Structure formats: structure tokens, C-alpha cells
Tab-separated table of C-alpha atoms in Angstrom:
chain	number	residue	atom	x	y	z
A	21	UNK	CA	0.000	0.000	0.000
A	22	UNK	CA	1.514	3.369	-1.025
A	23	UNK	CA	1.095	6.537	1.000
A	24	UNK	CA	-1.778	7.877	-1.199
A	25	UNK	CA	-3.834	4.730	-0.626
A	26	UNK	CA	-3.029	4.879	3.079
A	27	UNK	CA	-4.254	8.458	3.336
A	28	UNK	CA	-7.454	7.621	1.486
A	29	UNK	CA	-8.082	4.669	3.816
A	30	UNK	CA	-7.604	6.850	6.931
A	31	UNK	CA	-10.034	9.460	5.589
A	32	UNK	CA	-12.600	6.752	4.790
A	33	UNK	CA	-12.343	5.250	8.301
A	34	UNK	CA	-12.727	8.663	9.942
A	35	UNK	CA	-15.786	9.385	7.785
A	36	UNK	CA	-17.440	6.101	8.734
A	37	UNK	CA	-16.714	6.609	12.447
A	38	UNK	CA	-18.152	10.116	12.282
A	39	UNK	CA	-21.264	8.879	10.559
A	40	UNK	CA	-21.765	6.168	13.181
A	41	UNK	CA	-21.231	8.651	15.996
A	42	UNK	CA	-23.777	11.088	14.565
A	43	UNK	CA	-26.480	8.796	13.228
A	44	UNK	CA	-26.113	5.333	14.712
A	45	UNK	CA	-27.664	6.207	18.111
A	46	UNK	CA	-30.044	8.978	17.061
A	47	UNK	CA	-31.368	10.942	20.045
A	48	UNK	CA	-34.997	12.168	20.448
A	49	UNK	CA	-35.612	15.693	19.307
A	50	UNK	CA	-35.183	18.072	22.208
A	51	UNK	CA	-37.945	20.344	20.911
A	52	UNK	CA	-40.607	17.586	20.902
A	53	UNK	CA	-43.833	18.986	22.389
A	54	UNK	CA	-44.763	17.420	25.703
A	55	UNK	CA	-48.432	17.079	26.618
A	56	UNK	CA	-49.784	19.549	29.148
A	57	UNK	CA	-50.537	17.870	32.463
A	58	UNK	CA	-53.840	18.587	34.197
A	59	UNK	CA	-54.310	17.391	37.774
A	60	UNK	CA	-57.909	16.470	38.599
A	61	UNK	CA	-59.106	15.806	42.154
A	62	UNK	CA	-62.338	13.849	42.577
A	63	UNK	CA	-64.298	12.569	45.566
A	64	UNK	CA	-66.784	9.939	44.409
A	65	UNK	CA	-66.318	6.265	45.237
A	66	UNK	CA	-67.679	2.887	44.158
A	67	UNK	CA	-69.308	2.548	40.747
A	68	UNK	CA	-69.324	6.312	40.288
A	69	UNK	CA	-65.567	6.395	40.777
A	70	UNK	CA	-65.119	3.736	38.096
A	71	UNK	CA	-67.230	5.754	35.662
A	72	UNK	CA	-65.232	8.883	36.461
A	73	UNK	CA	-61.936	7.118	35.748
A	74	UNK	CA	-63.364	5.650	32.545
A	75	UNK	CA	-64.194	9.140	31.259
A	76	UNK	CA	-60.724	10.421	32.171
A	77	UNK	CA	-59.131	7.510	30.312
A	78	UNK	CA	-61.348	8.228	27.314
A	79	UNK	CA	-60.246	11.867	27.326
A	80	UNK	CA	-56.558	10.950	27.502
A	81	UNK	CA	-56.980	8.520	24.617
A	82	UNK	CA	-58.853	11.086	22.508
A	83	UNK	CA	-55.840	13.373	21.946
A	84	UNK	CA	-52.115	13.759	22.669
A	85	UNK	CA	-51.817	17.404	23.710
A	86	UNK	CA	-53.194	17.032	27.252
A	87	UNK	CA	-52.865	14.303	29.853
A	88	UNK	CA	-55.139	14.300	32.892
A	89	UNK	CA	-54.049	12.723	36.153
A	90	UNK	CA	-57.129	11.827	38.212
A	91	UNK	CA	-56.486	11.556	41.955
A	92	UNK	CA	-59.082	10.360	44.465
A	93	UNK	CA	-59.092	12.625	47.532
A	94	UNK	CA	-61.511	10.818	49.829
A	95	UNK	CA	-64.763	12.427	50.948
A	96	UNK	CA	-65.808	15.897	49.843
A	97	UNK	CA	-64.897	17.243	53.275
A	98	UNK	CA	-61.474	15.568	53.100
A	99	UNK	CA	-60.890	17.088	49.684
A	100	UNK	CA	-61.814	20.588	50.890
A	101	UNK	CA	-59.353	20.288	53.783
A	102	UNK	CA	-56.605	19.143	51.404
A	103	UNK	CA	-57.431	22.027	49.088
A	104	UNK	CA	-56.948	24.536	51.922
A	105	UNK	CA	-53.447	23.146	52.467
A	106	UNK	CA	-52.651	23.108	48.747
A	107	UNK	CA	-53.685	26.766	48.362
A	108	UNK	CA	-51.184	27.757	51.048
A	109	UNK	CA	-48.412	25.684	49.468
A	110	UNK	CA	-49.381	26.799	45.943
A	111	UNK	CA	-49.895	23.203	44.810
A	112	UNK	CA	-53.609	23.274	44.067
A	113	UNK	CA	-54.946	20.989	41.329
A	114	UNK	CA	-56.151	22.376	38.022
A	115	UNK	CA	-59.671	20.940	38.334
A	116	UNK	CA	-61.518	19.766	41.428
A	117	UNK	CA	-64.853	18.105	42.025
A	118	UNK	CA	-66.588	19.900	44.902
A	119	UNK	CA	-69.960	19.164	46.482
A	120	UNK	CA	-72.798	21.632	46.094
A	121	UNK	CA	-72.646	23.010	49.627
A	122	UNK	CA	-68.957	23.843	49.225
A	123	UNK	CA	-69.775	26.585	46.714
A	124	UNK	CA	-69.729	29.520	49.150
A	125	UNK	CA	-66.326	28.487	50.499
A	126	UNK	CA	-64.891	28.048	47.008
A	127	UNK	CA	-65.999	31.529	45.970
A	128	UNK	CA	-64.774	33.093	49.206
A	129	UNK	CA	-61.387	31.358	48.891
A	130	UNK	CA	-60.493	33.667	45.967
A	131	UNK	CA	-58.533	30.708	44.630
A	132	UNK	CA	-60.796	29.788	41.718
A	133	UNK	CA	-61.185	30.746	38.091
A	134	UNK	CA	-64.910	31.112	37.331
A	135	UNK	CA	-65.725	29.008	34.274
A	136	UNK	CA	-67.621	32.065	33.029
A	137	UNK	CA	-64.221	33.390	31.904
A	138	UNK	CA	-63.860	30.592	29.360
A	139	UNK	CA	-67.557	30.509	28.491
A	140	UNK	CA	-67.259	34.152	27.447
A	141	UNK	CA	-63.888	33.712	25.746
A	142	UNK	CA	-65.170	30.887	23.554
A	143	UNK	CA	-68.719	32.240	23.244
A	144	UNK	CA	-70.189	28.997	24.600
A	145	UNK	CA	-73.981	28.757	24.247
A	146	UNK	CA	-75.150	27.848	27.754
A	147	UNK	CA	-78.671	27.173	26.461
A	148	UNK	CA	-77.579	23.610	25.670
A	149	UNK	CA	-77.114	22.947	29.398
A	150	UNK	CA	-79.804	22.206	31.993
A	151	UNK	CA	-80.941	25.644	33.240
A	152	UNK	CA	-81.781	24.401	36.755
A	153	UNK	CA	-78.278	23.006	37.140
A	154	UNK	CA	-76.601	26.170	35.910
A	155	UNK	CA	-78.787	28.232	38.243
A	156	UNK	CA	-77.306	26.644	41.353
A	157	UNK	CA	-73.721	27.462	40.414
A	158	UNK	CA	-74.479	30.939	39.075
A	159	UNK	CA	-73.761	33.675	41.625
A	160	UNK	CA	-73.980	37.391	40.831
A	161	UNK	CA	-74.734	36.494	37.204
A	162	UNK	CA	-71.464	34.574	36.921
A	163	UNK	CA	-71.168	30.804	36.387
A	164	UNK	CA	-68.501	29.734	38.843
A	165	UNK	CA	-68.286	25.997	38.168
A	166	UNK	CA	-69.603	23.488	35.673
A	167	UNK	CA	-72.284	21.069	36.939
A	168	UNK	CA	-71.113	17.471	36.736
A	169	UNK	CA	-72.698	14.925	39.092
A	170	UNK	CA	-76.157	16.252	39.871
A	171	UNK	CA	-79.183	14.686	41.517
A	172	UNK	CA	-82.434	15.499	43.295
A	173	UNK	CA	-84.509	13.546	45.833
A	174	UNK	CA	-87.616	11.606	44.813
A	175	UNK	CA	-90.171	9.359	46.496
A	176	UNK	CA	-89.554	5.634	45.984
A	177	UNK	CA	-92.412	3.205	46.520
A	178	UNK	CA	-93.140	-0.498	46.241
A	179	UNK	CA	-95.831	-0.847	43.572
A	180	UNK	CA	-96.648	-4.414	44.628
A	181	UNK	CA	-97.324	-3.336	48.219
A	182	UNK	CA	-99.531	-0.532	46.913
A	183	UNK	CA	-101.704	-3.063	45.086
A	184	UNK	CA	-101.870	-5.315	48.154
A	185	UNK	CA	-102.976	-2.363	50.298
A	186	UNK	CA	-105.676	-1.366	47.805
A	187	UNK	CA	-103.778	1.692	46.605
A	188	UNK	CA	-103.393	2.588	42.942
A	189	UNK	CA	-99.670	2.298	42.055
A	190	UNK	CA	-100.297	4.581	39.088
A	191	UNK	CA	-101.324	7.368	41.486
A	192	UNK	CA	-98.594	7.761	44.115
A	193	UNK	CA	-99.127	10.295	46.949
A	194	UNK	CA	-98.211	13.896	46.149
A	195	UNK	CA	-98.735	15.809	49.391
A	196	UNK	CA	-97.662	15.447	53.025
A	197	UNK	CA	-101.187	14.406	53.986
A	198	UNK	CA	-101.452	11.899	51.134
A	199	UNK	CA	-98.122	10.323	52.097
A	200	UNK	CA	-99.219	9.976	55.712
A	201	UNK	CA	-102.539	8.428	54.655
A	202	UNK	CA	-100.852	5.999	52.252
A	203	UNK	CA	-98.247	5.088	54.878
A	204	UNK	CA	-101.040	4.217	57.318
A	205	UNK	CA	-102.609	1.815	54.803
A	206	UNK	CA	-99.227	0.287	53.942
A	207	UNK	CA	-98.152	-0.283	57.566
A	208	UNK	CA	-98.290	-3.907	58.720
A	209	UNK	CA	-98.769	-4.936	62.371
A	210	UNK	CA	-98.660	-8.300	64.145
A	211	UNK	CA	-101.429	-9.808	66.253
A	212	UNK	CA	-100.249	-7.822	69.277
A	213	UNK	CA	-100.462	-4.564	67.359
A	214	UNK	CA	-96.701	-4.128	66.999
A	215	UNK	CA	-95.540	-2.597	63.713
A	216	UNK	CA	-93.612	-5.151	61.666
A	217	UNK	CA	-93.377	-3.048	58.517
A	218	UNK	CA	-93.803	0.744	58.488
A	219	UNK	CA	-95.405	2.381	55.496
A	220	UNK	CA	-92.472	4.771	55.014
A	221	UNK	CA	-88.925	5.153	56.337
A	222	UNK	CA	-86.929	8.351	55.815
A	223	UNK	CA	-83.281	8.809	56.740
A	224	UNK	CA	-82.496	11.737	59.038
A	225	UNK	CA	-80.572	13.679	56.420
A	226	UNK	CA	-80.183	17.451	56.374
A	227	UNK	CA	-80.372	17.514	52.577
A	228	UNK	CA	-83.942	16.200	52.700
A	229	UNK	CA	-84.939	19.024	55.058
A	230	UNK	CA	-83.445	21.575	52.645
A	231	UNK	CA	-85.439	20.042	49.795
A	232	UNK	CA	-88.694	20.040	51.746
A	233	UNK	CA	-88.129	23.741	52.414
A	234	UNK	CA	-87.558	24.381	48.701
A	235	UNK	CA	-90.760	22.625	47.579
A	236	UNK	CA	-92.539	25.225	49.745
A	237	UNK	CA	-90.489	27.944	48.037
A	238	UNK	CA	-89.131	28.816	51.488
A	239	UNK	CA	-85.666	30.142	52.253
A	240	UNK	CA	-83.090	28.199	54.262
A	241	UNK	CA	-81.001	31.335	54.897
A	242	UNK	CA	-81.643	35.078	54.891
A	243	UNK	CA	-80.778	37.507	52.103
A	244	UNK	CA	-82.731	35.286	49.710
A	245	UNK	CA	-80.732	32.183	50.545
A	246	UNK	CA	-77.494	34.148	50.572
A	247	UNK	CA	-77.855	35.008	46.889
A	248	UNK	CA	-78.989	38.631	47.056
A	249	UNK	CA	-76.117	39.214	49.503
A	250	UNK	CA	-73.991	37.014	51.753
A	251	UNK	CA	-76.162	35.219	54.305
A	252	UNK	CA	-75.848	36.572	57.829
A	253	UNK	CA	-78.322	34.194	59.477
A	254	UNK	CA	-80.517	31.164	58.826
A	255	UNK	CA	-84.197	31.353	57.873
A	256	UNK	CA	-85.322	27.770	58.466
A	257	UNK	CA	-86.800	28.541	61.904
A	258	UNK	CA	-90.092	29.294	60.211
A	259	UNK	CA	-93.636	27.962	59.771
A	260	UNK	CA	-92.405	26.014	56.737
A	261	UNK	CA	-89.622	24.411	58.763
A	262	UNK	CA	-92.020	23.509	61.568
A	263	UNK	CA	-94.463	22.020	59.066
A	264	UNK	CA	-91.802	19.567	57.869
A	265	UNK	CA	-90.877	18.374	61.344
A	266	UNK	CA	-94.494	18.195	62.538
A	267	UNK	CA	-95.460	16.022	59.552
A	268	UNK	CA	-92.470	13.748	60.063
A	269	UNK	CA	-92.962	13.518	63.820
A	270	UNK	CA	-96.666	12.747	63.428
A	271	UNK	CA	-95.960	9.756	61.203
A	272	UNK	CA	-93.302	8.376	63.547
A	273	UNK	CA	-95.571	8.848	66.590
A	274	UNK	CA	-98.420	6.965	64.927
A	275	UNK	CA	-96.090	4.154	63.922
A	276	UNK	CA	-96.575	4.490	60.164
A	277	UNK	CA	-93.026	5.845	59.644
A	278	UNK	CA	-89.861	4.064	60.691
A	279	UNK	CA	-86.882	5.823	62.254
A	280	UNK	CA	-83.619	3.960	61.719
A	281	UNK	CA	-81.173	6.847	61.914
A	282	UNK	CA	-79.133	9.122	59.691
A	283	UNK	CA	-77.641	6.713	57.146
A	284	UNK	CA	-79.382	6.696	53.779
A	285	UNK	CA	-77.684	3.349	53.110
A	286	UNK	CA	-79.816	1.848	55.899
A	287	UNK	CA	-83.101	3.141	54.481
A	288	UNK	CA	-82.068	1.945	51.021
A	289	UNK	CA	-81.479	-1.552	52.400
A	290	UNK	CA	-84.824	-1.482	54.207
A	291	UNK	CA	-86.644	-0.519	50.994
A	292	UNK	CA	-84.780	-3.032	48.830
A	293	UNK	CA	-85.416	-5.748	51.425
A	294	UNK	CA	-89.154	-5.085	51.521
A	295	UNK	CA	-89.002	-3.819	55.122
A	296	UNK	CA	-90.726	-0.552	54.233
A	297	UNK	CA	-93.116	0.401	51.440
A	298	UNK	CA	-91.843	3.920	50.738
A	299	UNK	CA	-88.714	5.979	51.213
A	300	UNK	CA	-87.169	9.261	50.053
A	301	UNK	CA	-83.750	9.206	48.427
A	302	UNK	CA	-81.562	10.665	45.711
A	303	UNK	CA	-82.089	10.051	42.016
A	304	UNK	CA	-78.401	9.142	42.037
A	305	UNK	CA	-79.161	5.778	43.719
A	306	UNK	CA	-82.074	4.818	41.463
A	307	UNK	CA	-79.933	2.399	39.475
A	308	UNK	CA	-78.578	0.794	42.630
A	309	UNK	CA	-82.069	0.389	44.071
A	310	UNK	CA	-83.520	-1.155	40.911
A	311	UNK	CA	-80.524	-3.490	40.650
A	312	UNK	CA	-80.750	-4.361	44.345
A	313	UNK	CA	-84.441	-5.188	44.100
A	314	UNK	CA	-83.603	-7.473	41.205
A	315	UNK	CA	-87.198	-7.966	40.094
A	316	UNK	CA	-88.501	-9.040	43.524
A	317	UNK	CA	-91.034	-6.229	43.176
A	318	UNK	CA	-91.736	-3.303	40.900
A	319	UNK	CA	-90.083	-0.045	41.937
A	320	UNK	CA	-92.169	3.083	41.571
A	321	UNK	CA	-90.877	6.663	41.623
A	322	UNK	CA	-92.717	9.925	42.218
A	323	UNK	CA	-92.099	13.611	42.833
A	324	UNK	CA	-90.921	14.658	46.277
A	325	UNK	CA	-94.042	15.212	48.421
A	326	UNK	CA	-95.014	18.710	49.544
A	327	UNK	CA	-97.666	20.455	51.643
A	328	UNK	CA	-100.942	21.053	49.851
A	329	UNK	CA	-100.713	24.051	47.529
A	330	UNK	CA	-96.910	24.477	47.742
A	331	UNK	CA	-95.506	25.953	44.529
A	332	UNK	CA	-91.766	25.417	44.842
A	333	UNK	CA	-89.486	22.676	43.536
A	334	UNK	CA	-86.344	20.701	44.225
A	335	UNK	CA	-82.750	21.847	44.589
A	336	UNK	CA	-79.981	20.007	42.781
A	337	UNK	CA	-77.445	18.121	44.856
A	338	UNK	CA	-74.175	16.406	44.020
A	339	UNK	CA	-71.120	18.232	42.779
A	340	UNK	CA	-69.510	20.320	40.064
A	341	UNK	CA	-66.130	20.894	38.432
A	342	UNK	CA	-64.152	23.909	39.632
A	343	UNK	CA	-61.058	25.443	38.056
A	344	UNK	CA	-58.315	26.491	40.466
A	345	UNK	CA	-56.286	29.658	39.950
A	346	UNK	CA	-52.516	30.069	39.936
A	347	UNK	CA	-51.671	28.027	36.849
A	348	UNK	CA	-50.172	29.200	33.531
A	349	UNK	CA	-52.704	30.218	30.900
A	350	UNK	CA	-51.903	27.174	28.722
A	351	UNK	CA	-52.625	24.809	31.617
A	352	UNK	CA	-55.805	26.694	32.490
A	353	UNK	CA	-56.995	26.361	28.900
A	354	UNK	CA	-56.168	22.643	28.965
A	355	UNK	CA	-58.205	22.292	32.165
A	356	UNK	CA	-61.160	23.972	30.455
A	357	UNK	CA	-60.794	21.625	27.473
A	358	UNK	CA	-61.049	18.703	29.893
A	359	UNK	CA	-64.153	20.145	31.569
A	360	UNK	CA	-65.836	20.668	28.197
A	361	UNK	CA	-65.138	17.048	27.307
A	362	UNK	CA	-66.509	15.715	30.605
A	363	UNK	CA	-69.757	17.659	30.195
A	364	UNK	CA	-70.320	17.031	26.467
A	365	UNK	CA	-73.391	15.070	25.372
A	366	UNK	CA	-71.754	11.698	24.619
A	367	UNK	CA	-69.872	11.602	27.914
A	368	UNK	CA	-72.931	12.787	29.826
A	369	UNK	CA	-75.115	10.084	28.273
A	370	UNK	CA	-72.557	7.500	29.423
A	371	UNK	CA	-72.426	9.181	32.835
A	372	UNK	CA	-76.206	9.141	33.278
A	373	UNK	CA	-76.566	5.517	32.183
A	374	UNK	CA	-73.787	4.275	34.440
A	375	UNK	CA	-74.327	6.437	37.528
A	376	UNK	CA	-77.925	7.662	37.583
A	377	UNK	CA	-76.868	11.305	37.812
A	378	UNK	CA	-78.633	13.753	35.503
A	379	UNK	CA	-77.008	14.638	32.179
A	380	UNK	CA	-75.902	18.264	32.491
A	381	UNK	CA	-76.503	18.927	28.809
A	382	UNK	CA	-79.911	18.682	27.149
A	383	UNK	CA	-78.342	17.187	24.010
A	384	UNK	CA	-77.567	13.986	25.920
A	385	UNK	CA	-81.256	13.072	25.848
A	386	UNK	CA	-80.975	12.591	22.075
A	387	UNK	CA	-78.372	9.859	22.532
A	388	UNK	CA	-79.635	6.474	21.289
A	389	UNK	CA	-78.152	4.543	24.208
A	390	UNK	CA	-79.709	6.906	26.742
A	391	UNK	CA	-83.122	6.569	25.078
A	392	UNK	CA	-82.891	2.777	25.321
A	393	UNK	CA	-81.893	3.107	28.976
A	394	UNK	CA	-84.993	5.187	29.738
A	395	UNK	CA	-87.180	2.654	27.928
A	396	UNK	CA	-85.754	-0.080	30.138
A	397	UNK	CA	-85.948	2.015	33.319
A	398	UNK	CA	-88.936	4.378	33.008
A	399	UNK	CA	-88.445	5.389	36.657
A	400	UNK	CA	-85.730	7.790	35.447
A	401	UNK	CA	-88.288	9.808	33.485
A	402	UNK	CA	-90.022	10.818	36.720
A	403	UNK	CA	-86.752	12.254	38.030
A	404	UNK	CA	-86.159	14.186	34.811
A	405	UNK	CA	-89.756	15.473	34.736
A	406	UNK	CA	-89.441	16.700	38.321
A	407	UNK	CA	-86.248	18.584	37.465
A	408	UNK	CA	-87.774	20.177	34.380
A	409	UNK	CA	-90.955	21.183	36.210
A	410	UNK	CA	-89.057	22.954	38.996
A	411	UNK	CA	-89.314	26.758	38.743
A	412	UNK	CA	-86.028	28.597	39.104
A	413	UNK	CA	-86.358	30.796	42.185
A	414	UNK	CA	-83.999	31.898	44.944
A	415	UNK	CA	-85.434	29.057	47.033
A	416	UNK	CA	-84.865	26.326	44.436
A	417	UNK	CA	-81.422	27.680	43.554
A	418	UNK	CA	-80.363	26.535	47.004
A	419	UNK	CA	-78.707	28.378	49.864
A	420	UNK	CA	-75.094	29.556	49.895
A	421	UNK	CA	-73.487	29.127	53.308
A	422	UNK	CA	-69.853	28.932	54.293
A	423	UNK	CA	-70.817	26.683	57.232
A	424	UNK	CA	-73.253	24.433	55.389
A	425	UNK	CA	-71.655	21.195	56.541
A	426	UNK	CA	-72.139	22.152	60.188
A	427	UNK	CA	-75.650	23.418	59.480
A	428	UNK	CA	-76.688	20.061	58.040
A	429	UNK	CA	-75.355	18.231	61.055
A	430	UNK	CA	-77.183	20.573	63.445
A	431	UNK	CA	-80.442	20.149	61.510
A	432	UNK	CA	-80.060	16.371	61.746
A	433	UNK	CA	-79.650	16.680	65.507
A	434	UNK	CA	-82.821	18.796	65.621
A	435	UNK	CA	-84.774	16.201	63.618
A	436	UNK	CA	-83.574	13.439	65.949
A	437	UNK	CA	-84.723	15.402	68.994
A	438	UNK	CA	-88.157	15.959	67.483
A	439	UNK	CA	-88.628	12.353	66.368
A	440	UNK	CA	-87.530	11.144	69.793
A	441	UNK	CA	-90.001	13.561	71.436
A	442	UNK	CA	-87.184	15.437	73.197
A	443	UNK	CA	-88.216	18.801	71.754
A	444	UNK	CA	-91.040	20.359	69.791
A	445	UNK	CA	-90.368	21.393	66.172
A	446	UNK	CA	-90.294	25.050	67.228
A	447	UNK	CA	-87.919	24.427	70.141
A	448	UNK	CA	-85.548	22.306	68.082
A	449	UNK	CA	-85.390	24.756	65.182
A	450	UNK	CA	-84.939	27.770	67.454
A	451	UNK	CA	-81.990	26.135	69.215
A	452	UNK	CA	-80.436	25.005	65.933
A	453	UNK	CA	-80.840	28.421	64.337
A	454	UNK	CA	-78.969	30.003	67.262
A	455	UNK	CA	-76.041	27.601	66.893
A	456	UNK	CA	-75.772	27.969	63.123
A	457	UNK	CA	-76.261	31.746	63.170
A	458	UNK	CA	-73.286	32.068	65.528
A	459	UNK	CA	-71.211	29.904	63.183
A	460	UNK	CA	-72.212	32.065	60.209
A	461	UNK	CA	-71.126	35.196	62.090
A	462	UNK	CA	-67.722	33.688	62.862
A	463	UNK	CA	-67.302	32.562	59.252
A	464	UNK	CA	-68.193	35.973	57.841
A	465	UNK	CA	-65.693	37.661	60.156
A	466	UNK	CA	-63.003	35.270	58.956
A	467	UNK	CA	-63.816	36.021	55.323
A	468	UNK	CA	-63.621	39.772	55.973
């Protein structure tokens, strides 16, 4: 080999080595766009939790620009407490599911981005959403959060027992007096006169009291339920409040209503097991009740009962999706994209079918699968009809209270005292109002 060939060989080797070094182990592009991460806190368990995760997975699979991390935070109260800590440490999630009665706190926290900002920015037509649901989360003409898991209470009844008692199952009771009369006919006693099956059993739940106030178009708190201005006191110590407790107490005293405590799970079991003919519960458990009954009897549903002549309606319960402040604009927009997906018609049809919660968008009712579901379970139509027939007033919008959790607990204590004949309706409500009013005063001072 002469020196020219040697030089050419060296150049060739260096070229090959350079090519291998540059292209053989090609590195990922450093400017590749990473998906925006959205942290979502939720607080529903069981079957509802599974449906929530399924929707999140569907969203993540639908595109590559955003990835949502769904994190279960325990109960609604647990989640609120964790949120308070995260606000201080500036580690709040992008989106959070919050229960209805947490709305006043969320607004007062000053740590939220009202969804109205993005509704206006994108010129979203809110007419496609359920107006009664939007009404609850609209404060000072501003939509603060997007309704998500929403429900109302209804009357459940055993149609077979109605027939056996000589009652027409096609004409369920509508008023307080009619419920009491039907319960008397449905109550079963043994030879010694002891009640073996009450006609109705209602859980001692503060939410039910709030609803029975709303069907009378009565306020739970002053300043028009805290919507004309921040509530400074309760308003449930009223003739309407007394009417609820007197009706309830009268049925328990006469033995036609059972009293098995505060847990709605216990009254659900009693109804499913045929241990009571009627109960009051959320539309959100309709699917569970029908499945639990399993064809042993025919489940009937009816509007929530009310005093004769009452012109109000029901308040929505459940939760909504809130956007938390303090995140870059791109992440905030990604969070809004996620919320829009979760509340779109196809997802809401799936949500309604699998959880029993109302679809938040009217377009969901056009979904073929949802229509088939309603044909199979006509009981759902009653719940929808009740929602659509409810007038939107300050009473049916629901109260805004920063101490709502405590207020519910105090009301439940008052109901227990009345049902156990430890206090009259007036005495119990007066005492409870004093306790809650003091708590409202302390809360308002803290907010100031």
C-alpha cells in the first residue's frame, strides 16, 4: 500500500466513524412537544368512581396534547381540607370536584377561576345545558363551576305493596297528607299490634330538610338564601320548617313511619329488602335500588311530596367541576378543554346511564343509548320530569353558606330530637338556628 492509498483509507475510516457517531444512536428531538398535564381531584367512590376514571381515560386517549391525572381525595370534606393546604403551598390541582354546599367556600377562597371566563372567551352557548343546574352554580350572574354529578330527591315506593294495600300504584301520593294516609294503609302490624313493617322510612338527612323547604319555596337562609347578599343568618326557623318536622314527627308517633337513623344506606337496604313500602332518596341511587331489588317487586318513583298548595321545587345536589387559579394560561386552557369534554353530550349520556346522575346537557337526551336506557328504566323519566318542572327561584337555587356542613349536622340533631319527642319542632329549630347563626357570624368575620 503506497502513502496515497493509506491516506485515502484513513479518511474513509474517519468518515465512517463520524457517521456512526452522529447517526447510529439517534437521540430524540429536544424540541418535541410534551403534553400539558392537568391534575384532577375527585371525591366519588364505588361505581361512580369507576365511571369517572373511565371518562378520564377516554379523554386521555382522545388526543395527545393534554394528559389528565385523576387523583381520588376521599370524601368531599377531606378534599376541601386538602385544598386549603394546597392553596397555602401553591400546589392546588387544576380541576376539582366539589360538592354543592362547598360553593360559598370556594368563591370566598379567591382561589378559583370562574368558568364564566372561558364561556365568554369561547362564546359557549349555555342554552344547551340544563338551566336548573346552571342556576345553582351561578352567583352574581357569573357561572362559577360546571355542573357534573347532579341529583335530586324523589319518592320511591313499592308498587306491589300498593296493590296489596288497595292503593293505585299509578297514582302515588303527592302531598304530606297523602303520604301519611298511604303510609297508614301500607303499615303492617302483628297480632299484638306491633308494627312489623312501616309504610315509610326516611333517613335523618339534612339535605332532605333543605329540599322540603324548597318545595314550599321557602328560604333556608336570609338575604334570599345568601344570593342577594352574603347570608348573615338562617331562615329555616319558620312555619315552613315547623311544618316539615311536625309532619315527620306525626308519622313516627303513629307508627306508620320508621326511624332507623341518619344513614341513607340503611333506608335503602330497608326498601330493597321489603321492610318498608316507601322511602325518600336521591335520584343518584335509582340504578342501585332497581338493581338491588332485582325484580322481587316493581319499583315506583314519584315527585318529592309537599304540603298542599306548595308551589316550589327541588334543589340540585351532588357536585360540580371547579377550576383552580394560579396556573399558567396554557394549563388553564387545557383544564377547560377537559371540563368541556366531561360535560359534552356523549360523555354525559354515558355518565347518566352508568351512575344515575342527571345529564348536564340537554343534548344527551338525544343519545340512542340513553333513550334505550330510559325505555328499560322508566323510573328515570319521573326524576327528569321533576327537574324540568321545577321553577327557578332563589329558594330552588339553594342556599349559599360557608358553614353548610355544620348546618346540616345541626339540623339532623334537631330532627332526631323531634322524632324522639325530646323537643317540639319550634324548640328544636330555634336552638339550631342560634347555633348555626353564631357559626355564620364567625365565618363571615373570617372572610372579611
